[in-house]
Coordinates of C-alpha atoms (C1' of nucleotides) in Angstrom, one line a residue:
Chain A
M1 CA -56.0 -103.4 132.6
P2 CA -57.2 -105.8 129.5
T3 CA -60.7 -106.0 131.6
E4 CA -63.2 -105.6 128.1
S5 CA -66.6 -104.0 129.5
S6 CA -69.9 -106.0 128.1
R7 CA -70.3 -103.4 124.9
A8 CA -67.2 -103.3 124.4
R9 CA -67.2 -106.8 124.4
S10 CA -70.0 -107.5 121.6
M11 CA -68.5 -104.7 119.2
N12 CA -65.3 -106.7 118.8
E13 CA -67.5 -109.6 118.2
T14 CA -69.2 -107.8 115.2
R15 CA -66.5 -106.3 113.7
D16 CA -64.2 -109.3 114.1
R17 CA -68.2 -111.5 112.1
I18 CA -67.8 -109.3 109.2
L19 CA -64.0 -109.9 108.7
D20 CA -64.8 -113.4 109.1
V21 CA -68.0 -113.4 107.1
A22 CA -66.4 -111.1 104.7
L23 CA -63.6 -113.3 103.7
D24 CA -65.9 -116.1 102.6
V25 CA -68.4 -113.7 100.7
L26 CA -65.3 -111.8 98.7
G27 CA -63.7 -115.6 98.8
E28 CA -67.3 -116.7 97.0
N29 CA -67.0 -112.8 94.0
P30 CA -64.5 -111.2 94.6
D31 CA -67.0 -108.0 93.3
A32 CA -69.3 -108.3 96.4
G33 CA -70.2 -104.9 98.0
M34 CA -70.0 -104.3 100.7
G35 CA -74.2 -104.6 101.4
D36 CA -73.9 -108.4 100.2
I37 CA -71.1 -108.5 103.4
A38 CA -73.6 -106.8 106.1
T39 CA -76.2 -108.8 104.5
A40 CA -73.8 -112.3 105.5
A41 CA -72.1 -111.0 109.0
G42 CA -76.1 -110.5 110.3
V43 CA -76.3 -106.8 110.3
V44 CA -76.9 -103.4 107.5
R45 CA -74.1 -101.6 105.6
R46 CA -74.3 -98.6 107.1
T47 CA -73.0 -100.5 110.5
V48 CA -70.0 -101.9 108.0
Y49 CA -69.0 -98.1 107.9
G50 CA -69.2 -98.1 111.3
H51 CA -66.6 -100.6 111.6
F52 CA -64.7 -99.4 108.0
P53 CA -64.6 -96.1 107.0
S54 CA -63.8 -97.5 103.7
R55 CA -64.2 -100.7 101.5
L56 CA -60.2 -99.6 101.7
D57 CA -60.1 -100.3 104.8
L58 CA -61.5 -103.7 105.0
I59 CA -59.3 -105.3 102.7
R60 CA -56.7 -103.5 104.2
T61 CA -57.1 -105.4 107.4
L62 CA -58.0 -108.4 105.9
T63 CA -54.8 -108.3 104.1
E64 CA -53.0 -107.8 107.1
R65 CA -54.3 -110.2 108.7
A66 CA -53.5 -112.7 106.5
V67 CA -49.8 -111.1 106.2
T68 CA -49.6 -111.7 109.8
E69 CA -50.8 -115.4 109.8
V70 CA -48.3 -116.2 107.3
T71 CA -45.0 -114.3 108.4
G72 CA -45.8 -116.0 111.6
V73 CA -46.2 -119.3 110.2
L74 CA -43.0 -118.3 107.5
T75 CA -40.3 -117.4 109.6
E76 CA -41.0 -120.4 111.9
V77 CA -39.9 -122.5 108.9
N78 CA -37.4 -120.5 107.7
A79 CA -36.1 -120.5 111.6
T80 CA -34.4 -124.3 111.1
D81 CA -31.9 -125.9 109.5
T82 CA -33.6 -127.7 107.4
A83 CA -33.1 -128.2 103.5
A84 CA -34.7 -125.4 101.8
D85 CA -37.0 -128.2 100.3
A86 CA -38.0 -130.1 103.4
A87 CA -38.8 -126.5 105.0
W88 CA -40.5 -125.8 101.5
V89 CA -43.2 -128.1 102.7
E90 CA -43.5 -127.5 106.0
F91 CA -44.5 -124.0 105.0
I92 CA -47.1 -125.2 102.4
A93 CA -48.1 -127.8 104.4
R94 CA -49.3 -125.1 107.3
V95 CA -50.0 -122.5 105.2
W96 CA -52.1 -124.3 103.8
P97 CA -55.6 -123.7 105.3
V98 CA -54.6 -120.1 105.5
A99 CA -54.1 -119.7 101.8
H100 CA -57.5 -121.1 101.6
R101 CA -59.0 -119.1 103.5
Y102 CA -57.4 -115.7 102.1
R103 CA -57.5 -116.9 98.7
V104 CA -59.3 -113.4 97.7
L105 CA -56.4 -111.6 98.1
L106 CA -54.6 -113.7 94.9
A107 CA -57.8 -111.9 93.1
L108 CA -57.8 -108.8 94.8
R109 CA -53.9 -108.6 93.1
R110 CA -55.7 -107.5 90.2
G111 CA -58.1 -104.3 89.9
E112 CA -57.6 -101.2 92.5
Y113 CA -56.5 -102.3 95.1
G114 CA -53.4 -103.7 94.1
E115 CA -51.2 -101.4 95.2
A116 CA -52.1 -101.9 98.4
I117 CA -52.3 -105.3 98.9
H118 CA -48.8 -105.4 97.3
G119 CA -47.3 -102.8 99.8
L120 CA -48.2 -104.9 102.2
L121 CA -47.1 -108.3 101.1
G122 CA -44.0 -107.4 100.3
P123 CA -42.6 -108.7 103.9
V124 CA -44.2 -112.3 102.9
D125 CA -43.0 -112.1 99.0
E126 CA -39.4 -111.1 100.6
L127 CA -39.5 -114.4 103.1
L128 CA -40.9 -116.6 100.7
A129 CA -38.6 -114.7 98.1
D130 CA -35.7 -116.2 100.9
L131 CA -36.3 -118.9 101.0
V132 CA -36.3 -120.3 98.1
K133 CA -33.3 -118.3 97.1
R134 CA -31.3 -120.8 99.7
G135 CA -32.8 -123.6 98.2
Q136 CA -30.9 -122.7 95.5
D137 CA -27.8 -121.1 96.6
S138 CA -27.9 -125.2 97.7
D139 CA -29.1 -126.5 94.4
V140 CA -31.8 -128.1 96.0
F141 CA -33.9 -126.1 93.5
A142 CA -33.4 -125.5 89.9
Q143 CA -32.1 -122.4 88.5
H144 CA -33.7 -121.2 85.6
L145 CA -35.5 -118.1 87.5
P146 CA -34.8 -116.1 89.8
A147 CA -35.3 -116.6 93.2
G148 CA -37.7 -112.9 93.7
I149 CA -39.9 -114.3 90.3
L150 CA -39.3 -118.4 90.8
S151 CA -41.2 -118.2 94.5
Q152 CA -44.1 -115.9 92.9
V153 CA -44.8 -118.3 90.4
A154 CA -44.7 -121.7 93.2
Y155 CA -46.8 -119.9 95.8
G156 CA -49.4 -118.8 93.0
V157 CA -49.7 -121.6 92.1
V158 CA -50.4 -123.4 95.1
F159 CA -53.0 -120.7 96.2
A160 CA -54.9 -121.1 92.6
L161 CA -54.9 -125.1 93.6
A162 CA -56.4 -123.8 97.2
D163 CA -58.9 -121.9 95.3
S164 CA -59.9 -125.2 92.8
D165 CA -60.2 -126.7 95.7
R166 CA -63.9 -125.2 96.3
T167 CA -65.4 -125.9 93.0
N168 CA -63.4 -129.0 92.3
G169 CA -62.4 -131.4 95.6
T170 CA -60.0 -133.2 93.8
P171 CA -56.0 -131.9 94.2
G172 CA -56.0 -131.4 98.1
A173 CA -52.3 -130.0 100.1
R174 CA -50.3 -133.0 98.7
A175 CA -50.7 -132.9 94.9
A176 CA -50.1 -129.2 95.0
T177 CA -47.5 -129.6 97.2
I178 CA -45.7 -132.2 94.5
T179 CA -46.5 -129.6 91.7
S180 CA -44.8 -126.5 92.8
L181 CA -41.9 -129.0 94.3
L182 CA -41.6 -130.0 90.6
M183 CA -41.5 -126.5 89.3
L184 CA -39.0 -125.7 91.7
G185 CA -37.0 -128.2 89.9
V186 CA -36.9 -130.6 93.1
P187 CA -36.6 -134.0 91.0
E188 CA -40.1 -136.0 91.4
S189 CA -38.5 -139.1 93.4
R190 CA -37.5 -136.5 95.8
A191 CA -41.1 -134.8 95.7
I192 CA -43.0 -137.8 96.8
A193 CA -40.3 -139.0 99.6
L194 CA -40.2 -135.4 100.8
V195 CA -44.6 -135.3 101.1
G196 CA -45.0 -139.2 102.3
D197 CA -45.9 -141.8 98.9
G198 CA -49.7 -141.6 100.4
S199 CA -49.9 -144.5 102.5
Chain B
M1 CA -66.8 -112.1 44.3
P2 CA -65.5 -110.3 48.2
T3 CA -63.8 -107.1 46.4
E4 CA -64.4 -104.9 49.2
S5 CA -65.8 -101.4 48.8
S6 CA -63.7 -98.4 50.3
R7 CA -66.2 -97.8 52.5
A8 CA -66.7 -101.5 53.4
R9 CA -62.6 -101.8 53.9
S10 CA -62.1 -98.7 55.6
M11 CA -65.2 -99.5 58.2
N12 CA -63.2 -103.1 58.8
E13 CA -59.8 -100.9 59.6
T14 CA -62.0 -98.8 62.2
R15 CA -63.0 -102.5 63.8
D16 CA -59.9 -104.6 63.2
R17 CA -58.2 -101.1 65.0
I18 CA -60.9 -101.1 68.1
L19 CA -59.9 -105.0 68.3
D20 CA -56.3 -104.3 68.6
V21 CA -57.1 -101.5 70.6
A22 CA -59.1 -102.4 73.2
L23 CA -56.7 -105.7 73.8
D24 CA -53.9 -103.6 74.7
V25 CA -55.5 -102.0 76.7
L26 CA -57.1 -104.5 78.4
G27 CA -54.6 -106.4 78.6
E28 CA -52.7 -103.0 80.4
N29 CA -56.0 -103.0 82.6
P30 CA -59.4 -104.8 82.4
D31 CA -60.8 -102.7 84.2
A32 CA -60.8 -100.3 80.9
G33 CA -63.8 -99.1 80.3
M34 CA -65.0 -98.8 76.3
G35 CA -64.7 -94.2 77.0
D36 CA -60.9 -95.4 77.7
I37 CA -60.8 -98.6 74.5
A38 CA -62.3 -95.3 72.5
T39 CA -60.4 -92.6 72.7
A40 CA -56.3 -95.1 72.7
A41 CA -58.4 -95.9 69.5
G42 CA -58.8 -92.4 68.1
V43 CA -62.6 -92.9 68.2
V44 CA -65.5 -91.5 70.2
R45 CA -67.4 -94.1 72.0
R46 CA -70.6 -93.9 70.4
T47 CA -68.5 -95.2 67.5
V48 CA -68.0 -98.0 69.3
Y49 CA -71.1 -99.4 70.2
G50 CA -71.5 -99.1 66.4
H51 CA -69.4 -102.3 66.1
F52 CA -70.1 -103.7 69.0
P53 CA -73.7 -103.0 70.5
S54 CA -72.3 -104.1 73.9
R55 CA -69.6 -104.9 75.7
L56 CA -69.8 -108.4 76.1
D57 CA -70.0 -108.1 72.5
L58 CA -66.4 -106.8 72.2
I59 CA -65.1 -109.8 74.8
R60 CA -66.6 -111.9 73.0
T61 CA -65.1 -111.3 69.2
L62 CA -61.7 -110.6 71.5
T63 CA -62.3 -114.7 73.0
E64 CA -63.2 -115.7 69.8
R65 CA -60.5 -114.3 68.1
A66 CA -57.4 -116.3 70.6
V67 CA -60.0 -119.3 70.6
T68 CA -59.7 -119.6 66.1
E69 CA -55.5 -118.5 66.9
V70 CA -54.5 -121.0 69.7
T71 CA -57.0 -124.0 68.7
G72 CA -55.3 -124.1 64.7
V73 CA -51.3 -124.1 66.8
L74 CA -53.1 -126.6 69.3
T75 CA -54.8 -128.9 66.4
E76 CA -51.4 -128.9 64.1
V77 CA -48.9 -130.0 67.4
N78 CA -51.1 -132.3 68.7
A79 CA -51.2 -134.2 65.6
T80 CA -48.0 -135.0 64.6
D81 CA -46.7 -137.7 66.6
T82 CA -43.9 -136.7 68.2
A83 CA -43.4 -136.8 72.5
A84 CA -45.9 -135.2 74.5
D85 CA -43.3 -133.1 75.9
A86 CA -41.5 -132.1 72.7
A87 CA -44.9 -131.8 71.5
W88 CA -45.3 -129.2 74.8
V89 CA -42.4 -127.1 74.2
E90 CA -43.4 -126.7 70.3
F91 CA -46.7 -125.4 71.2
I92 CA -45.6 -123.2 73.8
A93 CA -42.5 -121.9 71.4
R94 CA -45.3 -121.5 68.8
V95 CA -48.3 -119.6 71.3
W96 CA -46.5 -117.4 73.1
P97 CA -46.4 -114.4 71.3
V98 CA -50.5 -114.8 71.3
A99 CA -50.7 -116.1 74.9
H100 CA -49.0 -112.6 75.6
R101 CA -51.3 -111.1 73.2
Y102 CA -54.1 -112.3 74.8
R103 CA -53.9 -112.4 78.0
V104 CA -56.1 -110.1 78.9
L105 CA -59.0 -112.8 78.8
L106 CA -57.0 -115.1 82.0
A107 CA -57.7 -111.7 84.6
L108 CA -61.6 -111.4 82.6
R109 CA -62.2 -115.2 83.3
R110 CA -63.0 -114.1 87.3
G111 CA -65.7 -111.6 87.2
E112 CA -68.8 -110.7 85.0
Y113 CA -67.9 -112.2 81.1
G114 CA -66.4 -115.5 83.3
E115 CA -68.7 -117.8 82.1
A116 CA -68.7 -116.7 78.3
I117 CA -65.1 -116.7 78.7
H118 CA -64.7 -119.9 80.0
G119 CA -67.7 -120.9 77.5
L120 CA -65.9 -120.4 74.1
L121 CA -62.8 -121.8 75.6
G122 CA -64.4 -124.5 76.2
P123 CA -62.3 -126.1 72.6
V124 CA -59.1 -124.6 74.0
D125 CA -59.4 -126.5 76.9
E126 CA -60.4 -129.8 76.1
L127 CA -57.7 -129.3 73.7
L128 CA -55.1 -128.9 76.5
A129 CA -56.3 -131.6 78.5
D130 CA -56.2 -133.6 75.7
L131 CA -52.3 -133.5 75.0
V132 CA -51.2 -134.2 78.6
K133 CA -53.5 -136.8 78.8
R134 CA -51.4 -138.5 75.9
G135 CA -48.2 -137.5 78.0
Q136 CA -49.8 -139.3 81.4
D137 CA -50.4 -142.5 78.8
S138 CA -47.6 -142.9 77.6
D139 CA -45.2 -142.0 81.1
V140 CA -43.5 -138.8 79.6
F141 CA -46.0 -136.9 82.0
A142 CA -46.6 -137.5 86.2
Q143 CA -49.8 -137.9 87.2
H144 CA -50.0 -136.1 90.6
L145 CA -53.1 -134.0 89.2
P146 CA -55.4 -135.4 86.6
A147 CA -55.2 -134.4 83.5
G148 CA -57.6 -131.8 83.1
I149 CA -56.4 -129.9 86.4
L150 CA -52.9 -130.3 85.4
S151 CA -53.7 -128.9 82.2
Q152 CA -54.7 -125.5 83.1
V153 CA -52.4 -124.6 85.7
A154 CA -49.0 -125.8 83.6
Y155 CA -50.5 -123.4 80.7
G156 CA -51.7 -121.1 83.3
V157 CA -48.1 -120.5 84.3
V158 CA -47.3 -119.7 81.2
F159 CA -49.4 -116.9 80.8
A160 CA -48.6 -115.5 84.7
L161 CA -45.2 -115.3 83.2
A162 CA -45.9 -113.8 79.8
D163 CA -48.0 -111.4 81.7
S164 CA -44.7 -110.8 84.2
D165 CA -42.9 -110.4 80.9
R166 CA -44.7 -106.2 80.1
T167 CA -43.1 -105.2 83.3
N168 CA -40.9 -107.2 84.1
G169 CA -39.1 -108.4 81.2
T170 CA -36.5 -111.1 83.0
P171 CA -38.3 -114.7 82.1
G172 CA -38.9 -115.1 78.6
A173 CA -40.3 -117.9 76.6
R174 CA -37.9 -120.5 77.3
A175 CA -37.3 -119.7 81.1
A176 CA -41.4 -120.5 80.7
T177 CA -41.2 -123.3 79.1
I178 CA -39.5 -125.1 81.6
T179 CA -41.3 -124.1 84.2
S180 CA -44.9 -125.4 82.6
L181 CA -42.5 -128.9 81.8
L182 CA -41.0 -129.1 85.7
M183 CA -44.1 -129.4 86.4
L184 CA -45.6 -131.7 84.1
G185 CA -43.2 -133.8 85.4
V186 CA -40.0 -133.9 83.2
P187 CA -36.9 -134.4 84.9
E188 CA -35.0 -130.9 84.5
S189 CA -32.0 -132.5 82.3
R190 CA -34.9 -133.6 79.6
A191 CA -36.6 -130.4 79.7
I192 CA -34.0 -128.4 79.2
A193 CA -32.3 -130.7 76.5
L194 CA -35.4 -130.5 75.1
V195 CA -35.6 -126.2 74.6
G196 CA -32.1 -126.1 73.9
D197 CA -29.7 -125.4 75.6
G198 CA -29.5 -121.4 75.3
S199 CA -25.8 -121.9 73.0
Chain C
dT1 C1' -83.1 -93.3 135.8
dT2 C1' -80.4 -90.9 133.0
dT3 C1' -77.0 -91.3 130.2
dT4 C1' -74.3 -93.0 126.7
dC5 C1' -73.7 -95.1 122.7
dG6 C1' -73.9 -99.6 119.2
dT7 C1' -77.0 -100.3 115.6
dT8 C1' -80.6 -100.0 112.7
dG9 C1' -83.0 -97.8 109.0
dC10 C1' -84.3 -94.3 106.1
dA11 C1' -82.4 -90.8 103.0
dC12 C1' -79.4 -88.4 99.7
dA13 C1' -75.6 -87.3 96.9
dC14 C1' -71.9 -88.8 93.9
dC15 C1' -69.9 -90.9 90.6
dG16 C1' -68.2 -93.5 87.0
dC17 C1' -69.3 -96.5 83.8
dT18 C1' -73.7 -98.7 79.8
dG19 C1' -76.5 -98.1 76.1
dT20 C1' -78.9 -95.1 73.0
dG21 C1' -81.6 -90.6 70.6
dC22 C1' -80.4 -88.3 67.9
dA23 C1' -78.9 -84.4 64.8
dG24 C1' -74.7 -82.8 61.8
dC25 C1' -70.9 -84.0 58.9
dG26 C1' -68.2 -85.6 55.2
dT27 C1' -66.6 -88.3 52.0
dA28 C1' -67.7 -92.8 49.1
dG29 C1' -71.6 -94.7 45.8
dT30 C1' -74.4 -93.8 42.2
Chain D
dA1 C1' -75.6 -83.7 42.1
dC2 C1' -77.8 -86.6 45.1
dT3 C1' -77.9 -90.5 47.9
dA4 C1' -76.2 -93.8 51.2
dC5 C1' -73.6 -93.9 55.7
dG6 C1' -70.4 -93.9 59.0
dC7 C1' -68.6 -91.3 62.2
dT8 C1' -69.3 -86.9 65.5
dG9 C1' -70.2 -84.3 69.1
dC10 C1' -73.6 -83.9 73.1
dA11 C1' -77.3 -84.9 75.5
dC12 C1' -80.0 -88.2 78.5
dA13 C1' -81.6 -92.7 81.8
dG14 C1' -80.5 -96.3 84.0
dC15 C1' -78.2 -98.8 87.1
dG16 C1' -75.2 -100.3 90.9
dG17 C1' -71.8 -99.3 94.0
dT18 C1' -70.3 -95.6 97.6
dG19 C1' -69.7 -92.9 100.8
dT20 C1' -72.0 -90.0 104.7
dG21 C1' -76.1 -87.3 107.5
dC22 C1' -79.7 -88.1 110.6
dA23 C1' -83.4 -89.2 113.8
dA24 C1' -84.9 -93.3 116.4
dC25 C1' -84.9 -97.8 119.9
dG26 C1' -82.9 -100.5 122.9
dA27 C1' -79.4 -102.2 126.2
dA28 C1' -75.7 -101.9 129.2
dA29 C1' -73.1 -98.2 132.3
dA30 C1' -73.2 -94.5 135.2

DNA sequence: TTTTCGTTGCACACCGCTGTGCAGCGTAGT
DNA sequence: ACTACGCTGCACAGCGGTGTGCAACGAAAA
């Protein structure tokens, strides 16, 4: 039976706290070191290495978490038989807080760990491309770009706006959703109808 | 008169070669060191420091170059009395090769030199926001986002597509222009008319 | 009580990059 | 011929981050 001893529980707590804090710290500054993360988690650097043998392990674990959460939302949304644009709106709405939390991964995709992250993010990219492809095939989305690239750019914009939401609170999820719909080729009137007129 | 001695000329040549090569190398890998740049320029690391006292100086010079080129195009385009969307199309067309060359600056905006670059890029941001604002005021562009943010995101996408043009030759300038027009709120039919139907 | 073990605090080696100093070399300018 | 000077090649110090080793502490487990 999966009954945890008190020791194991407190170990998982610190481990989880490190992961959570790492997301914050790295979100603030992607170049933050293990020391910064440790301090922010109220722990010594050595302890972090006790849980994650290397920095790459930490990043990888973070990425795996993100992939799990996003694919969860994405498969659910993709399973429905609603129109592709409506599915996209629902996806953005549900993934928004997640995207905001894991925004650091977008920055980390370039440089050192880019390859590892990119590899793990593969499933997400595929599901996303599938959704966009479906929209293109049903003439809901425009076809000025291949589905693979269009999906990347569109959710890249959503991430970017989720990111700028940190410094500059102006845009918000609604504006980001509209923007992504527009670049997917959805007419403005339809886009506004989909996200609600803001009332 | 600005007649250069042979020595001064060859000095400027190496200096320019370093700058050009730095753009290539950093474009390939924004974390490349002074050593990589020097080697690629067929020069010793020490020589690079002879021309640019610090890495920051190099980056700054690169940025200044970019700002000069982009503002040149942007002011010309902005000066015309054409519609904002047509002006945008012309801007992208003319700035495309430049954006592709200086794509590294977008990556370098996050991290260490971000502040310096951001400062130098100020004028560009302003001119860009002006153009978008003009479009919004004349109901050519949508207003789901404030001009400052919308302009940033739109030309961010153009840069990103110019970047992906390196690995993946598919999109091209035309597709990037259409995408940016769409997210600016220009209807698809109008966008296609503006960039030409590809014939 | 005795053992186990996560955590601590320190030590250390290693690495890569930045920036500097300096002697020497070759060539363009005088 | 002599000087000036950009480039070279090397050495060196410094910095900041990573990853490891180890003795010691304290609390949960046996």
